Amino acid sequence: MLTNEQIAKMIKDGRDFMKMPIEDPDYKSDQELKKPQPPLCKAALSDVIIDLPNNFHDLKIENDFLKVINTRQSHRVYTQENMSLLELSYLLWTTQGVKEIRGKSYATLRTVPCGGARHEFEMYMVIKNVEGLKSGYYHYLPMTHQIELLKEVEDLNTIIGDSLLQQLWAVKANVVFYSSMVAYRAEWRYGVHAHRVALMDCGYIYENLYLACTSIGLGTCAIGAVDTPYVNEMFGLDGEEEFIICAAPVGTVSPSNKDAEQAFYAFVKENDL
């Protein structure tokens, strides 16, 4: 069990990390030292590559931005109806899609902002119920707007539950997104400051996911409580150079489940908070 002194030190370390107190005029990042730039994204690992549709105008998208903002919420109750491949494609495009390559191969300009346009995150998925796709582990290829099937897996409920520390409501999602950080992609430019910047970058991705889901009538809930070593092993990540940061189940939702959604907050009334 952690002592009070250990807890206090960890809190102080966390605050110092967020304040980024390192001030050394002689410090230089690897980019400033002219070291080779890492790749902009990971290459495909599988021979099973699936093209994603991009006819997004065929989706029923809510165009009233204020309505999208006002109706955005975390959803933990899913109806388990089919999600279309076009809907999945839309979510991947709005969270990690590449719009342009800057320079010869210096940076990608994407649908989300990112410090220094490093885009140090990769998107992996456990797909359960998406039209036309086998259930299993997938990885998004942003340069070509494709996904690759890493491993076909039939019974995913136990895996999803274990990966999210037994948050079992997530097993009814159509797909669970998992974001990994390829650390040196950000460290090359920002060095010791990269990890603080990366946390902000991750937030941009998941806010876009929330808004994109809301705009087409789907629901999501970002999760920080992830069994990182377990998920690293799921997707074959080394846990050092690349490691999972967070996750988000996404599923079909219904207004009729409003009371079931509110049940997750019953503790507020029970504890007179």
mmCIF file of C-alpha atoms in Angstrom:
data_model
loop_
_atom_site.group_PDB
_atom_site.id
_atom_site.type_symbol
_atom_site.label_atom_id
_atom_site.label_comp_id
_atom_site.label_asym_id
_atom_site.label_seq_id
_atom_site.Cartn_x
_atom_site.Cartn_y
_atom_site.Cartn_z
ATOM 1 C CA MET A 1 0.000 0.000 0.000
ATOM 2 C CA LEU A 2 1.268 3.457 -0.838
ATOM 3 C CA THR A 3 2.227 5.648 2.087
ATOM 4 C CA ASN A 4 0.972 9.214 2.415
ATOM 5 C CA GLU A 5 4.485 10.414 1.632
ATOM 6 C CA GLN A 6 4.628 8.344 -1.560
ATOM 7 C CA ILE A 7 1.223 9.621 -2.635
ATOM 8 C CA ALA A 8 2.256 13.221 -1.981
ATOM 9 C CA LYS A 9 5.431 12.760 -4.037
ATOM 10 C CA MET A 10 3.514 11.207 -6.936
ATOM 11 C CA ILE A 11 1.046 14.096 -6.928
ATOM 12 C CA LYS A 12 3.885 16.626 -6.900
ATOM 13 C CA ASP A 13 5.654 14.796 -9.735
ATOM 14 C CA GLY A 14 2.431 14.849 -11.734
ATOM 15 C CA ARG A 15 1.948 18.561 -11.182
ATOM 16 C CA ASP A 16 5.557 19.305 -12.106
ATOM 17 C CA PHE A 17 5.119 17.241 -15.266
ATOM 18 C CA MET A 18 2.078 19.292 -16.264
ATOM 19 C CA LYS A 19 3.918 22.560 -15.565
ATOM 20 C CA MET A 20 6.845 21.483 -17.778
ATOM 21 C CA PRO A 21 9.428 23.185 -15.514
ATOM 22 C CA ILE A 22 12.542 22.214 -17.506
ATOM 23 C CA GLU A 23 14.288 25.374 -18.649
ATOM 24 C CA ASP A 24 17.690 24.709 -20.164
ATOM 25 C CA PRO A 25 18.788 27.088 -22.930
ATOM 26 C CA ASP A 26 21.310 24.516 -24.132
ATOM 27 C CA TYR A 27 18.801 21.673 -24.483
ATOM 28 C CA LYS A 28 18.127 20.597 -28.066
ATOM 29 C CA SER A 29 15.674 18.081 -29.453
ATOM 30 C CA ASP A 30 16.731 15.423 -31.946
ATOM 31 C CA GLN A 31 15.123 17.485 -34.693
ATOM 32 C CA GLU A 32 17.331 20.439 -33.741
ATOM 33 C CA LEU A 33 20.310 18.079 -33.677
ATOM 34 C CA LYS A 34 19.475 17.090 -37.286
ATOM 35 C CA LYS A 35 18.841 13.436 -36.430
ATOM 36 C CA PRO A 36 16.747 11.408 -38.907
ATOM 37 C CA GLN A 37 13.001 11.912 -38.691
ATOM 38 C CA PRO A 38 10.913 8.849 -37.778
ATOM 39 C CA PRO A 39 8.187 7.648 -40.187
ATOM 40 C CA LEU A 40 4.922 9.614 -40.207
ATOM 41 C CA CYS A 41 2.905 6.473 -39.519
ATOM 42 C CA LYS A 42 3.303 2.717 -39.235
ATOM 43 C CA ALA A 43 3.405 0.568 -42.325
ATOM 44 C CA ALA A 44 0.833 -2.174 -42.822
ATOM 45 C CA LEU A 45 1.515 -5.345 -40.837
ATOM 46 C CA SER A 46 -1.017 -7.633 -42.531
ATOM 47 C CA ASP A 47 -1.853 -8.870 -46.005
ATOM 48 C CA VAL A 48 -5.578 -8.418 -45.331
ATOM 49 C CA ILE A 49 -6.258 -4.790 -46.273
ATOM 50 C CA ILE A 50 -9.787 -3.359 -46.517
ATOM 51 C CA ASP A 51 -10.564 -0.185 -48.450
ATOM 52 C CA LEU A 52 -12.835 2.221 -46.608
ATOM 53 C CA PRO A 53 -15.639 4.108 -48.383
ATOM 54 C CA ASN A 54 -15.559 7.898 -48.283
ATOM 55 C CA ASN A 55 -19.007 8.828 -49.606
ATOM 56 C CA PHE A 56 -19.754 10.566 -46.317
ATOM 57 C CA HIS A 57 -22.490 12.720 -47.843
ATOM 58 C CA ASP A 58 -24.595 9.556 -47.950
ATOM 59 C CA LEU A 59 -24.660 9.531 -44.150
ATOM 60 C CA LYS A 60 -27.374 11.348 -42.262
ATOM 61 C CA ILE A 61 -25.101 13.907 -40.591
ATOM 62 C CA GLU A 62 -26.391 16.549 -38.191
ATOM 63 C CA ASN A 63 -25.144 19.827 -39.648
ATOM 64 C CA ASP A 64 -26.262 22.069 -36.777
ATOM 65 C CA PHE A 65 -22.948 22.374 -34.935
ATOM 66 C CA LEU A 66 -24.483 23.967 -31.852
ATOM 67 C CA LYS A 67 -26.916 21.050 -31.603
ATOM 68 C CA VAL A 68 -24.025 18.581 -31.842
ATOM 69 C CA ILE A 69 -22.181 20.402 -29.051
ATOM 70 C CA ASN A 70 -25.267 20.584 -26.837
ATOM 71 C CA THR A 71 -26.276 16.940 -27.303
ATOM 72 C CA ARG A 72 -22.797 15.438 -26.936
ATOM 73 C CA GLN A 73 -22.582 13.149 -23.920
ATOM 74 C CA SER A 74 -20.900 9.970 -22.777
ATOM 75 C CA HIS A 75 -22.879 6.870 -23.778
ATOM 76 C CA ARG A 76 -22.466 3.544 -21.991
ATOM 77 C CA VAL A 77 -25.681 1.810 -23.128
ATOM 78 C CA TYR A 78 -25.639 0.364 -26.641
ATOM 79 C CA THR A 79 -28.446 -1.255 -28.628
ATOM 80 C CA GLN A 80 -26.179 -3.732 -30.490
ATOM 81 C CA GLU A 81 -27.668 -2.926 -33.888
ATOM 82 C CA ASN A 82 -25.430 -3.104 -36.943
ATOM 83 C CA MET A 83 -22.952 -0.308 -37.618
ATOM 84 C CA SER A 84 -22.175 0.283 -41.278
ATOM 85 C CA LEU A 85 -18.690 0.256 -42.758
ATOM 86 C CA LEU A 86 -19.323 3.821 -43.929
ATOM 87 C CA GLU A 87 -20.012 4.913 -40.344
ATOM 88 C CA LEU A 88 -16.771 3.307 -39.148
ATOM 89 C CA SER A 89 -14.923 4.957 -42.023
ATOM 90 C CA TYR A 90 -16.378 8.340 -41.059
ATOM 91 C CA LEU A 91 -15.219 7.961 -37.455
ATOM 92 C CA LEU A 92 -11.699 7.021 -38.512
ATOM 93 C CA TRP A 93 -11.517 9.872 -41.005
ATOM 94 C CA THR A 94 -12.737 12.474 -38.523
ATOM 95 C CA THR A 95 -10.272 11.353 -35.842
ATOM 96 C CA GLN A 96 -7.102 10.510 -37.788
ATOM 97 C CA GLY A 97 -7.727 11.197 -41.486
ATOM 98 C CA VAL A 98 -4.848 12.590 -43.550
ATOM 99 C CA LYS A 99 -5.830 15.630 -45.625
ATOM 100 C CA GLU A 100 -2.409 16.599 -46.935
ATOM 101 C CA ILE A 101 1.295 15.777 -46.685
ATOM 102 C CA ARG A 102 3.463 18.796 -45.973
ATOM 103 C CA GLY A 103 6.813 18.970 -47.744
ATOM 104 C CA LYS A 104 8.372 15.836 -49.224
ATOM 105 C CA SER A 105 7.410 13.775 -46.182
ATOM 106 C CA TYR A 106 7.811 16.158 -43.261
ATOM 107 C CA ALA A 107 4.340 16.122 -41.734
ATOM 108 C CA THR A 108 0.746 15.065 -42.216
ATOM 109 C CA LEU A 109 -2.072 17.570 -41.944
ATOM 110 C CA ARG A 110 -5.035 15.715 -40.502
ATOM 111 C CA THR A 111 -8.602 16.242 -39.383
ATOM 112 C CA VAL A 112 -7.372 16.849 -35.818
ATOM 113 C CA PRO A 113 -4.758 19.339 -34.589
ATOM 114 C CA CYS A 114 -1.480 18.072 -33.162
ATOM 115 C CA GLY A 115 1.628 19.683 -31.695
ATOM 116 C CA GLY A 116 4.136 20.173 -34.506
ATOM 117 C CA ALA A 117 1.929 18.036 -36.784
ATOM 118 C CA ARG A 118 3.678 14.950 -35.391
ATOM 119 C CA HIS A 119 0.501 12.869 -35.028
ATOM 120 C CA GLU A 120 2.179 10.385 -32.744
ATOM 121 C CA PHE A 121 -0.898 8.197 -32.276
ATOM 122 C CA GLU A 122 -1.955 5.020 -34.062
ATOM 123 C CA MET A 123 -5.549 3.781 -33.947
ATOM 124 C CA TYR A 124 -6.289 0.121 -33.258
ATOM 125 C CA MET A 125 -9.727 -1.441 -33.009
ATOM 126 C CA VAL A 126 -11.516 -4.456 -31.648
ATOM 127 C CA ILE A 127 -14.419 -4.811 -34.061
ATOM 128 C CA LYS A 128 -17.458 -6.864 -33.035
ATOM 129 C CA ASN A 129 -20.379 -5.755 -35.146
ATOM 130 C CA VAL A 130 -19.592 -3.734 -38.251
ATOM 131 C CA GLU A 131 -21.310 -4.609 -41.505
ATOM 132 C CA GLY A 132 -19.093 -6.646 -43.831
ATOM 133 C CA LEU A 133 -16.182 -7.071 -41.397
ATOM 134 C CA LYS A 134 -15.034 -10.168 -39.539
ATOM 135 C CA SER A 135 -14.769 -9.788 -35.790
ATOM 136 C CA GLY A 136 -11.224 -9.296 -34.586
ATOM 137 C CA TYR A 137 -8.308 -6.902 -34.178
ATOM 138 C CA TYR A 138 -7.763 -4.136 -36.726
ATOM 139 C CA HIS A 139 -5.376 -1.217 -37.359
ATOM 140 C CA TYR A 140 -6.107 1.998 -39.257
ATOM 141 C CA LEU A 141 -3.831 3.000 -42.164
ATOM 142 C CA PRO A 142 -4.369 6.776 -42.403
ATOM 143 C CA MET A 143 -2.209 7.441 -45.463
ATOM 144 C CA THR A 144 -4.474 5.326 -47.666
ATOM 145 C CA HIS A 145 -7.666 5.424 -45.565
ATOM 146 C CA GLN A 146 -7.762 1.659 -45.173
ATOM 147 C CA ILE A 147 -7.883 -0.789 -42.287
ATOM 148 C CA GLU A 148 -5.945 -4.004 -41.911
ATOM 149 C CA LEU A 149 -7.142 -7.145 -40.175
ATOM 150 C CA LEU A 150 -4.461 -8.126 -37.669
ATOM 151 C CA LYS A 151 -6.207 -11.143 -36.179
ATOM 152 C CA GLU A 152 -9.622 -12.728 -36.549
ATOM 153 C CA VAL A 153 -11.200 -13.405 -33.140
ATOM 154 C CA GLU A 154 -14.690 -14.810 -32.585
ATOM 155 C CA ASP A 155 -15.504 -14.348 -28.882
ATOM 156 C CA LEU A 156 -14.465 -10.817 -27.969
ATOM 157 C CA ASN A 157 -16.557 -10.150 -24.857
ATOM 158 C CA THR A 158 -14.005 -11.504 -22.377
ATOM 159 C CA ILE A 159 -11.170 -9.747 -24.199
ATOM 160 C CA ILE A 160 -12.945 -6.381 -24.164
ATOM 161 C CA GLY A 161 -13.841 -6.752 -20.489
ATOM 162 C CA ASP A 162 -10.293 -7.694 -19.510
ATOM 163 C CA SER A 163 -8.773 -4.912 -21.608
ATOM 164 C CA LEU A 164 -10.962 -2.273 -19.916
ATOM 165 C CA LEU A 165 -10.565 -3.523 -16.338
ATOM 166 C CA GLN A 166 -14.000 -5.176 -16.240
ATOM 167 C CA GLN A 167 -16.050 -2.203 -17.394
ATOM 168 C CA LEU A 168 -18.471 -4.742 -18.801
ATOM 169 C CA TRP A 169 -20.937 -2.279 -20.285
ATOM 170 C CA ALA A 170 -18.370 -1.887 -23.082
ATOM 171 C CA VAL A 171 -18.856 -5.439 -24.381
ATOM 172 C CA LYS A 172 -22.074 -4.335 -26.122
ATOM 173 C CA ALA A 173 -20.213 -1.788 -28.251
ATOM 174 C CA ASN A 174 -19.888 -2.361 -31.991
ATOM 175 C CA VAL A 175 -16.225 -1.385 -31.943
ATOM 176 C CA VAL A 176 -13.683 -0.380 -29.313
ATOM 177 C CA PHE A 177 -11.015 2.116 -30.356
ATOM 178 C CA TYR A 178 -7.580 1.937 -28.699
ATOM 179 C CA SER A 179 -4.998 4.687 -29.247
ATOM 180 C CA SER A 180 -1.296 3.931 -28.983
ATOM 181 C CA MET A 181 1.495 6.471 -28.747
ATOM 182 C CA VAL A 182 4.543 5.949 -30.947
ATOM 183 C CA ALA A 183 6.708 7.881 -28.536
ATOM 184 C CA TYR A 184 9.714 8.882 -30.630
ATOM 185 C CA ARG A 185 7.489 10.413 -33.300
ATOM 186 C CA ALA A 186 6.790 13.220 -30.804
ATOM 187 C CA GLU A 187 10.089 13.005 -28.908
ATOM 188 C CA TRP A 188 12.069 13.662 -32.089
ATOM 189 C CA ARG A 189 10.619 17.177 -32.194
ATOM 190 C CA TYR A 190 9.792 17.956 -28.567
ATOM 191 C CA GLY A 191 12.239 15.803 -26.606
ATOM 192 C CA VAL A 192 11.515 15.878 -22.871
ATOM 193 C CA HIS A 193 8.411 18.004 -23.471
ATOM 194 C CA ALA A 194 6.834 15.486 -25.869
ATOM 195 C CA HIS A 195 4.773 13.545 -23.360
ATOM 196 C CA ARG A 196 2.919 16.570 -22.004
ATOM 197 C CA VAL A 197 2.155 17.685 -25.562
ATOM 198 C CA ALA A 198 0.971 14.166 -26.424
ATOM 199 C CA LEU A 199 -1.689 14.199 -23.719
ATOM 200 C CA MET A 200 -3.180 17.323 -25.275
ATOM 201 C CA ASP A 201 -2.973 15.743 -28.738
ATOM 202 C CA CYS A 202 -4.828 12.663 -27.504
ATOM 203 C CA GLY A 203 -7.614 14.883 -26.190
ATOM 204 C CA TYR A 204 -8.121 16.430 -29.622
ATOM 205 C CA ILE A 205 -8.622 12.980 -31.152
ATOM 206 C CA TYR A 206 -11.229 11.881 -28.655
ATOM 207 C CA GLU A 207 -13.169 15.130 -28.681
ATOM 208 C CA ASN A 208 -13.458 14.695 -32.448
ATOM 209 C CA LEU A 209 -14.637 11.130 -31.857
ATOM 210 C CA TYR A 210 -17.338 12.334 -29.463
ATOM 211 C CA LEU A 211 -18.553 14.992 -31.890
ATOM 212 C CA ALA A 212 -18.410 12.687 -34.918
ATOM 213 C CA CYS A 213 -20.411 10.015 -33.084
ATOM 214 C CA THR A 214 -22.980 12.583 -31.984
ATOM 215 C CA SER A 215 -23.320 13.919 -35.524
ATOM 216 C CA ILE A 216 -24.425 10.527 -36.900
ATOM 217 C CA GLY A 217 -26.418 9.228 -33.943
ATOM 218 C CA LEU A 218 -23.822 6.907 -32.407
ATOM 219 C CA GLY A 219 -22.474 6.978 -28.864
ATOM 220 C CA THR A 220 -19.082 6.697 -27.208
ATOM 221 C CA CYS A 221 -17.362 7.084 -23.856
ATOM 222 C CA ALA A 222 -13.606 7.639 -23.641
ATOM 223 C CA ILE A 223 -11.860 5.463 -21.054
ATOM 224 C CA GLY A 224 -8.562 6.023 -19.282
ATOM 225 C CA ALA A 225 -8.812 2.866 -17.147
ATOM 226 C CA VAL A 226 -7.159 0.455 -19.567
ATOM 227 C CA ASP A 227 -5.040 -2.619 -18.805
ATOM 228 C CA THR A 228 -2.137 -1.252 -20.817
ATOM 229 C CA PRO A 229 0.165 -4.330 -20.758
ATOM 230 C CA TYR A 230 -2.771 -6.555 -21.751
ATOM 231 C CA VAL A 231 -3.775 -4.363 -24.704
ATOM 232 C CA ASN A 232 -0.147 -3.892 -25.780
ATOM 233 C CA GLU A 233 0.103 -7.673 -26.037
ATOM 234 C CA MET A 234 -3.222 -7.893 -27.898
ATOM 235 C CA PHE A 235 -1.907 -5.700 -30.696
ATOM 236 C CA GLY A 236 1.722 -6.843 -30.580
ATOM 237 C CA LEU A 237 3.129 -3.570 -29.215
ATOM 238 C CA ASP A 238 6.458 -3.550 -27.385
ATOM 239 C CA GLY A 239 5.193 -1.370 -24.530
ATOM 240 C CA GLU A 240 8.227 0.924 -24.697
ATOM 241 C CA GLU A 241 8.482 2.529 -28.125
ATOM 242 C CA GLU A 242 4.743 2.117 -28.675
ATOM 243 C CA PHE A 243 2.103 1.675 -25.996
ATOM 244 C CA ILE A 244 -1.629 2.084 -25.471
ATOM 245 C CA ILE A 245 -2.814 5.344 -23.896
ATOM 246 C CA CYS A 246 -6.619 5.171 -23.810
ATOM 247 C CA ALA A 247 -9.699 3.597 -25.359
ATOM 248 C CA ALA A 248 -13.270 4.370 -26.385
ATOM 249 C CA PRO A 249 -16.118 1.927 -27.053
ATOM 250 C CA VAL A 250 -18.496 3.094 -29.793
ATOM 251 C CA GLY A 251 -21.961 1.718 -30.366
ATOM 252 C CA THR A 252 -25.462 2.298 -31.648
ATOM 253 C CA VAL A 253 -27.667 4.157 -29.167
ATOM 254 C CA SER A 254 -31.322 5.009 -28.601
ATOM 255 C CA PRO A 255 -33.098 7.856 -26.760
ATOM 256 C CA SER A 256 -35.235 5.174 -25.095
ATOM 257 C CA ASN A 257 -32.187 4.177 -23.026
ATOM 258 C CA LYS A 258 -31.992 7.540 -21.254
ATOM 259 C CA ASP A 259 -32.980 6.032 -17.883
ATOM 260 C CA ALA A 260 -30.438 3.229 -18.273
ATOM 261 C CA GLU A 261 -27.742 5.820 -18.984
ATOM 262 C CA GLN A 262 -28.732 7.767 -15.869
ATOM 263 C CA ALA A 263 -28.397 4.599 -13.774
ATOM 264 C CA PHE A 264 -24.614 4.936 -14.072
ATOM 265 C CA TYR A 265 -24.916 8.084 -11.951
ATOM 266 C CA ALA A 266 -27.168 6.576 -9.255
ATOM 267 C CA PHE A 267 -24.305 6.943 -6.766
ATOM 268 C CA VAL A 268 -24.799 10.724 -6.835
ATOM 269 C CA LYS A 269 -28.271 10.450 -5.305
ATOM 270 C CA GLU A 270 -27.369 7.485 -3.099
ATOM 271 C CA ASN A 271 -24.509 9.423 -1.509
ATOM 272 C CA ASP A 272 -26.366 12.754 -1.408
ATOM 273 C CA LEU A 273 -23.658 14.418 -3.477
#
